[in-house]
Amino acid sequence: MSTVLVESTLSDDERRSRLFAGDIFVYAPKPSTLALVEFTREMIRDAFGGLDPEKAQYEMAVEDYAALLAQLKPRFIHHPRCKELIRDLLAEHGADPAQTYFDVPRLRTSTSDDYLTSGIAYAFHPHRDTWYSAPFCQLNWWMPIFDIVPENGLAFHPKYFAGPVLNNSETYDYYEWNATNRASAAKHIKSDTRVQPKPQEEIELFPQTRVAAPSGGMMIFSAQQLHSSVPNSTGRTRFSIDFRTVHHADVVGHHGAANVDSACTGTTMRDYLRATDLATLPEELCLEYDQVPPKSDALLVFGDAALKAQAPLGIA
């Protein structure tokens, strides 16, 4: 089973090794995360004017709410201050900024009681980021902007970390998604018709692991972790930030979690920026990942016959 390590003093090398094996790390708020929280709160409050951001969904038409997020989220993502704050955050958490590459931070929203769960505020079904063309050395960093409770955070399904899940990731190509689907997110309000990788078998959602960190508390987990959005029933919108990292040595050495069931194409590797100077990874390294990933012997085919080809689910 996966272990949740709280305020671990392991080195970054040791931490990455444990993350690739299925463990989850949680850290209390630190000066760098609180600085990012305060900067983000200012942007959110400016966008919502005099409304309480966590309650604004009850005072706005859903179309207006989606339009507001469509302006706020790109403004946050591309703000140069975000990159500076991420660099400080990585250093304070023991990562070497000269060897660590990150992608731009995303501002996420999870509204309450099914107010807006598609498009710009997509409520994620159980999934692995590796189904979305992420490399297996990718680590996900996630933290809430306002305090959360277990009923509006993330759920992990660690039972599936080491074993295959029947899925349709072979339909996903990262370059096609960016060209045809990403820009249309705000148009999907009542439902989301974009084809995304999903389990093609019933997932046992319970037992599951939930971590309810305070605002500015940081959670780190592998892109291989099967996780989902907890259906928000709290009456308050959850605001959170997530970004991803890769370590140069892991990229060069092809270190990371095992591929048990991903068959997507393309790679996100060109999205990462070196924390020290925002340089991208060399193209020759990216090309090594720009191919269909090898499938494990545990999952030989997709479709109806795949259930018969599955090995027993492993426990991380």
PDB file of C-alpha atoms in Angstrom:
ATOM      1  CA  MET A   1       0.000   0.000   0.000  1.00  0.00           C
ATOM      2  CA  SER A   2       1.036   3.624  -0.392  1.00  0.00           C
ATOM      3  CA  THR A   3       2.458   5.530   2.567  1.00  0.00           C
ATOM      4  CA  VAL A   4       1.701   9.190   3.304  1.00  0.00           C
ATOM      5  CA  LEU A   5       4.843  10.841   4.637  1.00  0.00           C
ATOM      6  CA  VAL A   6       4.228  14.096   6.541  1.00  0.00           C
ATOM      7  CA  GLU A   7       7.019  16.678   6.894  1.00  0.00           C
ATOM      8  CA  SER A   8       9.590  14.158   5.702  1.00  0.00           C
ATOM      9  CA  THR A   9      13.279  15.062   5.985  1.00  0.00           C
ATOM     10  CA  LEU A  10      14.338  12.726   3.167  1.00  0.00           C
ATOM     11  CA  SER A  11      16.571  14.195   0.475  1.00  0.00           C
ATOM     12  CA  ASP A  12      15.090  15.068  -2.888  1.00  0.00           C
ATOM     13  CA  ASP A  13      16.731  11.995  -4.462  1.00  0.00           C
ATOM     14  CA  GLU A  14      15.246   9.729  -1.785  1.00  0.00           C
ATOM     15  CA  ARG A  15      11.877  11.447  -2.041  1.00  0.00           C
ATOM     16  CA  ARG A  16      11.662  10.997  -5.791  1.00  0.00           C
ATOM     17  CA  SER A  17      12.476   7.318  -5.415  1.00  0.00           C
ATOM     18  CA  ARG A  18       9.679   6.873  -2.863  1.00  0.00           C
ATOM     19  CA  LEU A  19       7.244   8.838  -5.022  1.00  0.00           C
ATOM     20  CA  PHE A  20       7.978   6.637  -8.030  1.00  0.00           C
ATOM     21  CA  ALA A  21       7.143   3.663  -5.809  1.00  0.00           C
ATOM     22  CA  GLY A  22       3.726   5.072  -4.899  1.00  0.00           C
ATOM     23  CA  ASP A  23       4.210   7.062  -1.702  1.00  0.00           C
ATOM     24  CA  ILE A  24       2.667  10.506  -1.146  1.00  0.00           C
ATOM     25  CA  PHE A  25       4.445  13.393   0.599  1.00  0.00           C
ATOM     26  CA  VAL A  26       2.696  16.162   2.542  1.00  0.00           C
ATOM     27  CA  TYR A  27       4.271  19.353   3.919  1.00  0.00           C
ATOM     28  CA  ALA A  28       2.964  22.053   6.215  1.00  0.00           C
ATOM     29  CA  PRO A  29       2.697  25.634   4.930  1.00  0.00           C
ATOM     30  CA  LYS A  30       6.065  27.337   4.448  1.00  0.00           C
ATOM     31  CA  PRO A  31       7.021  30.956   3.676  1.00  0.00           C
ATOM     32  CA  SER A  32       7.283  30.189  -0.051  1.00  0.00           C
ATOM     33  CA  THR A  33       3.885  28.482  -0.282  1.00  0.00           C
ATOM     34  CA  LEU A  34       2.200  31.176   1.790  1.00  0.00           C
ATOM     35  CA  ALA A  35       3.661  33.813  -0.535  1.00  0.00           C
ATOM     36  CA  LEU A  36       2.160  31.982  -3.521  1.00  0.00           C
ATOM     37  CA  VAL A  37      -1.151  31.613  -1.680  1.00  0.00           C
ATOM     38  CA  GLU A  38      -1.342  35.329  -0.909  1.00  0.00           C
ATOM     39  CA  PHE A  39      -0.429  36.318  -4.477  1.00  0.00           C
ATOM     40  CA  THR A  40      -3.086  33.950  -5.852  1.00  0.00           C
ATOM     41  CA  ARG A  41      -5.741  35.139  -3.411  1.00  0.00           C
ATOM     42  CA  GLU A  42      -5.155  38.720  -4.533  1.00  0.00           C
ATOM     43  CA  MET A  43      -5.706  37.744  -8.166  1.00  0.00           C
ATOM     44  CA  ILE A  44      -8.834  35.750  -7.296  1.00  0.00           C
ATOM     45  CA  ARG A  45     -10.348  38.519  -5.176  1.00  0.00           C
ATOM     46  CA  ASP A  46      -9.634  41.132  -7.828  1.00  0.00           C
ATOM     47  CA  ALA A  47     -11.412  38.963 -10.399  1.00  0.00           C
ATOM     48  CA  PHE A  48     -14.516  38.418  -8.244  1.00  0.00           C
ATOM     49  CA  GLY A  49     -14.759  42.017  -7.094  1.00  0.00           C
ATOM     50  CA  GLY A  50     -16.834  42.329  -3.949  1.00  0.00           C
ATOM     51  CA  LEU A  51     -18.031  38.728  -3.993  1.00  0.00           C
ATOM     52  CA  ASP A  52     -16.677  36.031  -1.698  1.00  0.00           C
ATOM     53  CA  PRO A  53     -14.828  33.773  -4.178  1.00  0.00           C
ATOM     54  CA  GLU A  54     -15.799  30.626  -2.271  1.00  0.00           C
ATOM     55  CA  LYS A  55     -19.498  31.600  -2.355  1.00  0.00           C
ATOM     56  CA  ALA A  56     -19.716  33.538  -5.635  1.00  0.00           C
ATOM     57  CA  GLN A  57     -21.300  30.606  -7.457  1.00  0.00           C
ATOM     58  CA  TYR A  58     -24.564  31.353  -5.621  1.00  0.00           C
ATOM     59  CA  GLU A  59     -24.684  34.926  -6.926  1.00  0.00           C
ATOM     60  CA  MET A  60     -23.615  34.476 -10.554  1.00  0.00           C
ATOM     61  CA  ALA A  61     -25.108  32.865 -13.621  1.00  0.00           C
ATOM     62  CA  VAL A  62     -23.019  29.830 -14.486  1.00  0.00           C
ATOM     63  CA  GLU A  63     -22.205  31.269 -17.932  1.00  0.00           C
ATOM     64  CA  ASP A  64     -20.820  34.436 -16.311  1.00  0.00           C
ATOM     65  CA  TYR A  65     -18.864  32.364 -13.825  1.00  0.00           C
ATOM     66  CA  ALA A  66     -17.262  30.319 -16.594  1.00  0.00           C
ATOM     67  CA  ALA A  67     -16.413  33.495 -18.512  1.00  0.00           C
ATOM     68  CA  LEU A  68     -14.743  34.970 -15.419  1.00  0.00           C
ATOM     69  CA  LEU A  69     -12.614  31.849 -14.945  1.00  0.00           C
ATOM     70  CA  ALA A  70     -11.709  31.906 -18.637  1.00  0.00           C
ATOM     71  CA  GLN A  71     -10.085  35.289 -18.021  1.00  0.00           C
ATOM     72  CA  LEU A  72      -8.652  34.647 -14.551  1.00  0.00           C
ATOM     73  CA  LYS A  73      -6.965  31.287 -15.114  1.00  0.00           C
ATOM     74  CA  PRO A  74      -4.787  32.218 -18.140  1.00  0.00           C
ATOM     75  CA  ARG A  75      -3.861  35.487 -16.424  1.00  0.00           C
ATOM     76  CA  PHE A  76      -2.623  33.519 -13.433  1.00  0.00           C
ATOM     77  CA  ILE A  77      -0.870  30.832 -15.478  1.00  0.00           C
ATOM     78  CA  HIS A  78       1.180  33.300 -17.515  1.00  0.00           C
ATOM     79  CA  HIS A  79       1.966  35.848 -14.796  1.00  0.00           C
ATOM     80  CA  PRO A  80       5.772  36.090 -14.476  1.00  0.00           C
ATOM     81  CA  ARG A  81       5.520  36.352 -10.687  1.00  0.00           C
ATOM     82  CA  CYS A  82       4.170  32.794 -10.550  1.00  0.00           C
ATOM     83  CA  LYS A  83       7.388  31.406 -12.007  1.00  0.00           C
ATOM     84  CA  GLU A  84       9.484  33.285  -9.456  1.00  0.00           C
ATOM     85  CA  LEU A  85       7.365  31.977  -6.591  1.00  0.00           C
ATOM     86  CA  ILE A  86       7.531  28.396  -7.897  1.00  0.00           C
ATOM     87  CA  ARG A  87      11.333  28.600  -8.010  1.00  0.00           C
ATOM     88  CA  ASP A  88      11.434  29.705  -4.358  1.00  0.00           C
ATOM     89  CA  LEU A  89       8.943  26.987  -3.414  1.00  0.00           C
ATOM     90  CA  LEU A  90      11.017  24.235  -5.014  1.00  0.00           C
ATOM     91  CA  ALA A  91      14.178  25.369  -3.264  1.00  0.00           C
ATOM     92  CA  GLU A  92      12.463  25.516   0.118  1.00  0.00           C
ATOM     93  CA  HIS A  93      11.230  21.941  -0.375  1.00  0.00           C
ATOM     94  CA  GLY A  94      14.732  20.620  -1.034  1.00  0.00           C
ATOM     95  CA  ALA A  95      14.671  20.411  -4.833  1.00  0.00           C
ATOM     96  CA  ASP A  96      17.744  21.615  -6.727  1.00  0.00           C
ATOM     97  CA  PRO A  97      16.534  24.514  -8.930  1.00  0.00           C
ATOM     98  CA  ALA A  98      19.382  23.902 -11.384  1.00  0.00           C
ATOM     99  CA  GLN A  99      18.224  20.315 -11.967  1.00  0.00           C
ATOM    100  CA  THR A 100      14.453  20.698 -11.536  1.00  0.00           C
ATOM    101  CA  TYR A 101      12.151  21.662 -14.403  1.00  0.00           C
ATOM    102  CA  PHE A 102       8.536  22.714 -13.828  1.00  0.00           C
ATOM    103  CA  ASP A 103       5.528  23.484 -15.959  1.00  0.00           C
ATOM    104  CA  VAL A 104       3.418  26.598 -15.439  1.00  0.00           C
ATOM    105  CA  PRO A 105       1.135  26.400 -12.403  1.00  0.00           C
ATOM    106  CA  ARG A 106      -2.582  25.867 -13.003  1.00  0.00           C
ATOM    107  CA  LEU A 107      -5.329  27.470 -10.945  1.00  0.00           C
ATOM    108  CA  ARG A 108      -8.081  24.908 -10.393  1.00  0.00           C
ATOM    109  CA  THR A 109     -11.647  25.350  -9.162  1.00  0.00           C
ATOM    110  CA  SER A 110     -14.088  22.779  -7.871  1.00  0.00           C
ATOM    111  CA  THR A 111     -17.523  24.289  -7.374  1.00  0.00           C
ATOM    112  CA  SER A 112     -20.062  22.837  -4.970  1.00  0.00           C
ATOM    113  CA  ASP A 113     -23.174  20.783  -5.706  1.00  0.00           C
ATOM    114  CA  ASP A 114     -22.572  20.309  -9.457  1.00  0.00           C
ATOM    115  CA  TYR A 115     -22.807  24.034 -10.244  1.00  0.00           C
ATOM    116  CA  LEU A 116     -19.998  23.847 -12.840  1.00  0.00           C
ATOM    117  CA  THR A 117     -18.143  20.580 -13.324  1.00  0.00           C
ATOM    118  CA  SER A 118     -17.136  20.662 -16.998  1.00  0.00           C
ATOM    119  CA  GLY A 119     -14.820  22.641 -19.253  1.00  0.00           C
ATOM    120  CA  ILE A 120     -12.973  25.392 -17.391  1.00  0.00           C
ATOM    121  CA  ALA A 121     -13.872  23.792 -14.018  1.00  0.00           C
ATOM    122  CA  TYR A 122     -13.666  20.136 -15.015  1.00  0.00           C
ATOM    123  CA  ALA A 123     -14.339  17.653 -12.199  1.00  0.00           C
ATOM    124  CA  PHE A 124     -11.826  14.926 -12.906  1.00  0.00           C
ATOM    125  CA  HIS A 125     -12.862  11.305 -13.054  1.00  0.00           C
ATOM    126  CA  PRO A 126     -10.347   8.698 -11.808  1.00  0.00           C
ATOM    127  CA  HIS A 127      -7.280   9.077 -14.004  1.00  0.00           C
ATOM    128  CA  ARG A 128      -3.511   8.990 -14.159  1.00  0.00           C
ATOM    129  CA  ASP A 129      -1.625  11.965 -15.576  1.00  0.00           C
ATOM    130  CA  THR A 130       0.419   9.428 -17.530  1.00  0.00           C
ATOM    131  CA  TRP A 131      -2.711   8.808 -19.631  1.00  0.00           C
ATOM    132  CA  TYR A 132      -2.361  12.453 -20.728  1.00  0.00           C
ATOM    133  CA  SER A 133       1.141  12.082 -22.230  1.00  0.00           C
ATOM    134  CA  ALA A 134       2.994  12.930 -19.014  1.00  0.00           C
ATOM    135  CA  PRO A 135       6.377  11.211 -18.598  1.00  0.00           C
ATOM    136  CA  PHE A 136       6.671   8.575 -15.900  1.00  0.00           C
ATOM    137  CA  CYS A 137       9.250  10.683 -14.051  1.00  0.00           C
ATOM    138  CA  GLN A 138       6.724  13.500 -13.585  1.00  0.00           C
ATOM    139  CA  LEU A 139       5.787  14.566 -10.063  1.00  0.00           C
ATOM    140  CA  ASN A 140       2.618  16.491  -9.270  1.00  0.00           C
ATOM    141  CA  TRP A 141       2.656  19.293  -6.689  1.00  0.00           C
ATOM    142  CA  TRP A 142      -0.768  20.341  -5.339  1.00  0.00           C
ATOM    143  CA  MET A 143      -1.933  22.793  -2.673  1.00  0.00           C
ATOM    144  CA  PRO A 144      -5.176  24.532  -1.653  1.00  0.00           C
ATOM    145  CA  ILE A 145      -5.523  28.304  -1.740  1.00  0.00           C
ATOM    146  CA  PHE A 146      -8.241  28.428   0.898  1.00  0.00           C
ATOM    147  CA  ASP A 147      -8.614  25.790   3.594  1.00  0.00           C
ATOM    148  CA  ILE A 148     -10.276  22.589   2.440  1.00  0.00           C
ATOM    149  CA  VAL A 149     -11.939  19.607   4.069  1.00  0.00           C
ATOM    150  CA  PRO A 150     -11.984  15.959   2.914  1.00  0.00           C
ATOM    151  CA  GLU A 151     -15.279  16.603   1.078  1.00  0.00           C
ATOM    152  CA  ASN A 152     -13.782  19.023  -1.462  1.00  0.00           C
ATOM    153  CA  GLY A 153     -10.230  17.847  -2.082  1.00  0.00           C
ATOM    154  CA  LEU A 154      -8.584  15.029  -4.011  1.00  0.00           C
ATOM    155  CA  ALA A 155      -9.048  11.291  -3.650  1.00  0.00           C
ATOM    156  CA  PHE A 156      -6.265   8.802  -4.320  1.00  0.00           C
ATOM    157  CA  HIS A 157      -6.909   5.204  -5.289  1.00  0.00           C
ATOM    158  CA  PRO A 158      -3.545   3.613  -4.399  1.00  0.00           C
ATOM    159  CA  LYS A 159      -4.811   0.077  -4.916  1.00  0.00           C
ATOM    160  CA  TYR A 160      -4.315   0.687  -8.627  1.00  0.00           C
ATOM    161  CA  PHE A 161      -0.840   2.247  -8.521  1.00  0.00           C
ATOM    162  CA  ALA A 162       1.088  -0.839  -9.577  1.00  0.00           C
ATOM    163  CA  GLY A 163      -1.569  -2.663 -11.591  1.00  0.00           C
ATOM    164  CA  PRO A 164      -3.266  -1.944 -14.924  1.00  0.00           C
ATOM    165  CA  VAL A 165      -6.645  -0.304 -15.351  1.00  0.00           C
ATOM    166  CA  LEU A 166      -8.515  -0.905 -18.574  1.00  0.00           C
ATOM    167  CA  ASN A 167      -8.580   2.532 -20.233  1.00  0.00           C
ATOM    168  CA  ASN A 168      -8.801   4.343 -23.547  1.00  0.00           C
ATOM    169  CA  SER A 169      -5.578   6.357 -23.322  1.00  0.00           C
ATOM    170  CA  GLU A 170      -4.693   5.179 -26.818  1.00  0.00           C
ATOM    171  CA  THR A 171      -7.210   7.780 -28.078  1.00  0.00           C
ATOM    172  CA  TYR A 172      -5.239  10.671 -26.562  1.00  0.00           C
ATOM    173  CA  ASP A 173      -2.549  12.583 -28.429  1.00  0.00           C
ATOM    174  CA  TYR A 174      -1.109  15.578 -26.586  1.00  0.00           C
ATOM    175  CA  TYR A 175      -0.468  17.626 -29.712  1.00  0.00           C
ATOM    176  CA  GLU A 176      -3.964  17.059 -31.087  1.00  0.00           C
ATOM    177  CA  TRP A 177      -5.464  17.981 -27.697  1.00  0.00           C
ATOM    178  CA  ASN A 178      -3.581  21.293 -27.629  1.00  0.00           C
ATOM    179  CA  ALA A 179      -4.566  22.058 -31.208  1.00  0.00           C
ATOM    180  CA  THR A 180      -8.273  21.238 -30.991  1.00  0.00           C
ATOM    181  CA  ASN A 181      -9.507  20.983 -27.397  1.00  0.00           C
ATOM    182  CA  ARG A 182      -7.615  23.078 -24.857  1.00  0.00           C
ATOM    183  CA  ALA A 183      -8.786  26.480 -26.086  1.00  0.00           C
ATOM    184  CA  SER A 184     -12.446  25.447 -26.087  1.00  0.00           C
ATOM    185  CA  ALA A 185     -12.625  24.577 -22.384  1.00  0.00           C
ATOM    186  CA  ALA A 186     -14.724  27.612 -21.390  1.00  0.00           C
ATOM    187  CA  LYS A 187     -17.411  26.687 -23.945  1.00  0.00           C
ATOM    188  CA  HIS A 188     -18.245  23.442 -22.133  1.00  0.00           C
ATOM    189  CA  ILE A 189     -20.654  24.569 -19.424  1.00  0.00           C
ATOM    190  CA  LYS A 190     -23.550  22.099 -19.191  1.00  0.00           C
ATOM    191  CA  SER A 191     -21.502  19.106 -20.294  1.00  0.00           C
ATOM    192  CA  ASP A 192     -18.039  18.312 -21.629  1.00  0.00           C
ATOM    193  CA  THR A 193     -17.959  16.523 -24.970  1.00  0.00           C
ATOM    194  CA  ARG A 194     -14.181  16.429 -25.325  1.00  0.00           C
ATOM    195  CA  VAL A 195     -12.856  12.873 -25.468  1.00  0.00           C
ATOM    196  CA  GLN A 196     -10.498  12.305 -22.534  1.00  0.00           C
ATOM    197  CA  PRO A 197      -8.744   9.194 -21.247  1.00  0.00           C
ATOM    198  CA  LYS A 198     -10.992   7.369 -18.806  1.00  0.00           C
ATOM    199  CA  PRO A 199     -11.202   3.961 -17.172  1.00  0.00           C
ATOM    200  CA  GLN A 200     -13.058   1.442 -19.288  1.00  0.00           C
ATOM    201  CA  GLU A 201     -13.840  -0.742 -16.296  1.00  0.00           C
ATOM    202  CA  GLU A 202     -15.554  -0.070 -12.986  1.00  0.00           C
ATOM    203  CA  ILE A 203     -13.161   1.457 -10.464  1.00  0.00           C
ATOM    204  CA  GLU A 204     -13.462   0.632  -6.787  1.00  0.00           C
ATOM    205  CA  LEU A 205     -13.472   4.158  -5.387  1.00  0.00           C
ATOM    206  CA  PHE A 206     -13.316   2.971  -1.788  1.00  0.00           C
ATOM    207  CA  PRO A 207     -11.207   2.558   0.180  1.00  0.00           C
ATOM    208  CA  GLN A 208      -9.447   5.732  -0.889  1.00  0.00           C
ATOM    209  CA  THR A 209      -6.919   8.164   0.558  1.00  0.00           C
ATOM    210  CA  ARG A 210      -7.770  11.832   1.062  1.00  0.00           C
ATOM    211  CA  VAL A 211      -5.378  14.477   2.382  1.00  0.00           C
ATOM    212  CA  ALA A 212      -6.920  17.712   3.716  1.00  0.00           C
ATOM    213  CA  ALA A 213      -4.003  20.125   4.047  1.00  0.00           C
ATOM    214  CA  PRO A 214      -4.411  23.740   5.204  1.00  0.00           C
ATOM    215  CA  SER A 215      -4.024  26.539   2.674  1.00  0.00           C
ATOM    216  CA  GLY A 216      -0.397  26.578   1.625  1.00  0.00           C
ATOM    217  CA  GLY A 217       0.105  22.949   2.624  1.00  0.00           C
ATOM    218  CA  MET A 218       1.858  21.060  -0.172  1.00  0.00           C
ATOM    219  CA  MET A 219       1.155  17.557  -1.430  1.00  0.00           C
ATOM    220  CA  ILE A 220       3.492  15.751  -3.879  1.00  0.00           C
ATOM    221  CA  PHE A 221       2.613  12.562  -5.739  1.00  0.00           C
ATOM    222  CA  SER A 222       3.594  10.603  -8.825  1.00  0.00           C
ATOM    223  CA  ALA A 223       1.896  11.151 -12.179  1.00  0.00           C
ATOM    224  CA  GLN A 224       1.224   7.412 -12.040  1.00  0.00           C
ATOM    225  CA  GLN A 225      -1.149   7.765  -9.045  1.00  0.00           C
ATOM    226  CA  LEU A 226      -4.781   7.094  -9.939  1.00  0.00           C
ATOM    227  CA  HIS A 227      -6.677  10.041  -8.458  1.00  0.00           C
ATOM    228  CA  SER A 228      -9.934  11.924  -8.867  1.00  0.00           C
ATOM    229  CA  SER A 229     -11.826  15.029  -7.764  1.00  0.00           C
ATOM    230  CA  VAL A 230     -13.937  14.459  -4.671  1.00  0.00           C
ATOM    231  CA  PRO A 231     -17.549  15.483  -5.486  1.00  0.00           C
ATOM    232  CA  ASN A 232     -17.804  18.829  -3.708  1.00  0.00           C
ATOM    233  CA  SER A 233     -20.734  18.943  -1.293  1.00  0.00           C
ATOM    234  CA  THR A 234     -19.414  21.580   1.104  1.00  0.00           C
ATOM    235  CA  GLY A 235     -21.263  24.645  -0.150  1.00  0.00           C
ATOM    236  CA  ARG A 236     -17.932  26.353  -0.913  1.00  0.00           C
ATOM    237  CA  THR A 237     -15.841  26.396  -4.079  1.00  0.00           C
ATOM    238  CA  ARG A 238     -12.408  24.857  -3.727  1.00  0.00           C
ATOM    239  CA  PHE A 239      -9.504  26.829  -5.230  1.00  0.00           C
ATOM    240  CA  SER A 240      -6.170  25.045  -5.629  1.00  0.00           C
ATOM    241  CA  ILE A 241      -2.881  25.250  -7.499  1.00  0.00           C
ATOM    242  CA  ASP A 242      -1.017  22.430  -9.122  1.00  0.00           C
ATOM    243  CA  PHE A 243       2.131  22.200 -11.199  1.00  0.00           C
ATOM    244  CA  ARG A 244       4.431  19.400 -12.309  1.00  0.00           C
ATOM    245  CA  THR A 245       8.155  18.788 -12.179  1.00  0.00           C
ATOM    246  CA  VAL A 246      10.783  16.529 -13.683  1.00  0.00           C
ATOM    247  CA  HIS A 247      14.388  16.127 -12.571  1.00  0.00           C
ATOM    248  CA  HIS A 248      17.092  16.291 -15.220  1.00  0.00           C
ATOM    249  CA  ALA A 249      18.777  13.081 -14.066  1.00  0.00           C
ATOM    250  CA  ASP A 250      15.473  11.207 -14.184  1.00  0.00           C
ATOM    251  CA  VAL A 251      14.785  12.471 -17.703  1.00  0.00           C
ATOM    252  CA  VAL A 252      18.242  11.462 -18.929  1.00  0.00           C
ATOM    253  CA  GLY A 253      18.159   8.085 -17.191  1.00  0.00           C
ATOM    254  CA  HIS A 254      14.490   7.338 -17.943  1.00  0.00           C
ATOM    255  CA  HIS A 255      13.837   6.841 -14.237  1.00  0.00           C
ATOM    256  CA  GLY A 256      10.295   6.952 -12.903  1.00  0.00           C
ATOM    257  CA  ALA A 257       7.226   4.928 -12.116  1.00  0.00           C
ATOM    258  CA  ALA A 258       6.508   1.844 -14.212  1.00  0.00           C
ATOM    259  CA  ASN A 259       4.142   2.084 -17.161  1.00  0.00           C
ATOM    260  CA  VAL A 260       1.416  -0.424 -16.398  1.00  0.00           C
ATOM    261  CA  ASP A 261      -1.356   0.726 -18.748  1.00  0.00           C
ATOM    262  CA  SER A 262      -0.655   3.956 -20.685  1.00  0.00           C
ATOM    263  CA  ALA A 263      -0.820   4.006 -24.499  1.00  0.00           C
ATOM    264  CA  CYS A 264      -1.208   7.726 -25.305  1.00  0.00           C
ATOM    265  CA  THR A 265       0.996   9.534 -27.831  1.00  0.00           C
ATOM    266  CA  GLY A 266       2.963  12.757 -27.777  1.00  0.00           C
ATOM    267  CA  THR A 267       4.771  14.137 -24.741  1.00  0.00           C
ATOM    268  CA  THR A 268       4.496  17.078 -22.360  1.00  0.00           C
ATOM    269  CA  MET A 269       8.290  17.128 -21.980  1.00  0.00           C
ATOM    270  CA  ARG A 270       8.713  20.379 -23.910  1.00  0.00           C
ATOM    271  CA  ASP A 271       6.506  22.221 -21.396  1.00  0.00           C
ATOM    272  CA  TYR A 272       8.967  22.098 -18.500  1.00  0.00           C
ATOM    273  CA  LEU A 273      11.148  25.064 -17.610  1.00  0.00           C
ATOM    274  CA  ARG A 274      14.362  24.985 -15.581  1.00  0.00           C
ATOM    275  CA  ALA A 275      13.750  26.718 -12.284  1.00  0.00           C
ATOM    276  CA  THR A 276      16.937  28.801 -12.437  1.00  0.00           C
ATOM    277  CA  ASP A 277      16.588  30.396 -15.868  1.00  0.00           C
ATOM    278  CA  LEU A 278      13.356  29.055 -17.462  1.00  0.00           C
ATOM    279  CA  ALA A 279      15.324  27.153 -20.119  1.00  0.00           C
ATOM    280  CA  THR A 280      13.561  24.201 -21.729  1.00  0.00           C
ATOM    281  CA  LEU A 281      14.897  20.667 -21.874  1.00  0.00           C
ATOM    282  CA  PRO A 282      17.135  19.904 -24.872  1.00  0.00           C
ATOM    283  CA  GLU A 283      15.169  18.807 -27.920  1.00  0.00           C
ATOM    284  CA  GLU A 284      17.140  15.572 -28.241  1.00  0.00           C
ATOM    285  CA  LEU A 285      15.898  14.546 -24.783  1.00  0.00           C
ATOM    286  CA  CYS A 286      12.321  15.435 -25.627  1.00  0.00           C
ATOM    287  CA  LEU A 287      12.494  13.335 -28.781  1.00  0.00           C
ATOM    288  CA  GLU A 288      13.330  10.281 -26.684  1.00  0.00           C
ATOM    289  CA  TYR A 289       9.876  10.618 -25.114  1.00  0.00           C
ATOM    290  CA  ASP A 290       8.032  11.589 -28.283  1.00  0.00           C
ATOM    291  CA  GLN A 291       6.732   8.135 -29.093  1.00  0.00           C
ATOM    292  CA  VAL A 292       4.169   5.559 -28.058  1.00  0.00           C
ATOM    293  CA  PRO A 293       5.243   4.286 -24.616  1.00  0.00           C
ATOM    294  CA  PRO A 294       5.936   0.564 -24.305  1.00  0.00           C
ATOM    295  CA  LYS A 295       3.069  -1.403 -22.829  1.00  0.00           C
ATOM    296  CA  SER A 296       3.577  -3.752 -19.930  1.00  0.00           C
ATOM    297  CA  ASP A 297       2.957  -7.466 -20.418  1.00  0.00           C
ATOM    298  CA  ALA A 298       0.134  -6.984 -17.903  1.00  0.00           C
ATOM    299  CA  LEU A 299      -2.040  -5.298 -20.535  1.00  0.00           C
ATOM    300  CA  LEU A 300      -1.539  -6.605 -24.046  1.00  0.00           C
ATOM    301  CA  VAL A 301      -4.614  -5.332 -25.858  1.00  0.00           C
ATOM    302  CA  PHE A 302      -7.402  -2.819 -25.497  1.00  0.00           C
ATOM    303  CA  GLY A 303     -11.102  -3.431 -25.906  1.00  0.00           C
ATOM    304  CA  ASP A 304     -13.280  -6.305 -24.699  1.00  0.00           C
ATOM    305  CA  ALA A 305     -10.413  -8.794 -24.764  1.00  0.00           C
ATOM    306  CA  ALA A 306      -8.291  -6.661 -22.447  1.00  0.00           C
ATOM    307  CA  LEU A 307     -10.079  -7.847 -19.340  1.00  0.00           C
ATOM    308  CA  LYS A 308      -8.834 -11.369 -20.033  1.00  0.00           C
ATOM    309  CA  ALA A 309      -5.261 -10.118 -20.559  1.00  0.00           C
ATOM    310  CA  GLN A 310      -5.017  -8.240 -17.276  1.00  0.00           C
ATOM    311  CA  ALA A 311      -2.721  -9.448 -14.535  1.00  0.00           C
ATOM    312  CA  PRO A 312      -4.059  -9.207 -10.969  1.00  0.00           C
ATOM    313  CA  LEU A 313      -4.016  -5.697  -9.613  1.00  0.00           C
ATOM    314  CA  GLY A 314      -0.896  -4.971  -7.595  1.00  0.00           C
ATOM    315  CA  ILE A 315      -0.593  -2.985  -4.415  1.00  0.00           C
ATOM    316  CA  ALA A 316       1.948  -0.143  -4.273  1.00  0.00           C
TER     317      ALA A 316
END
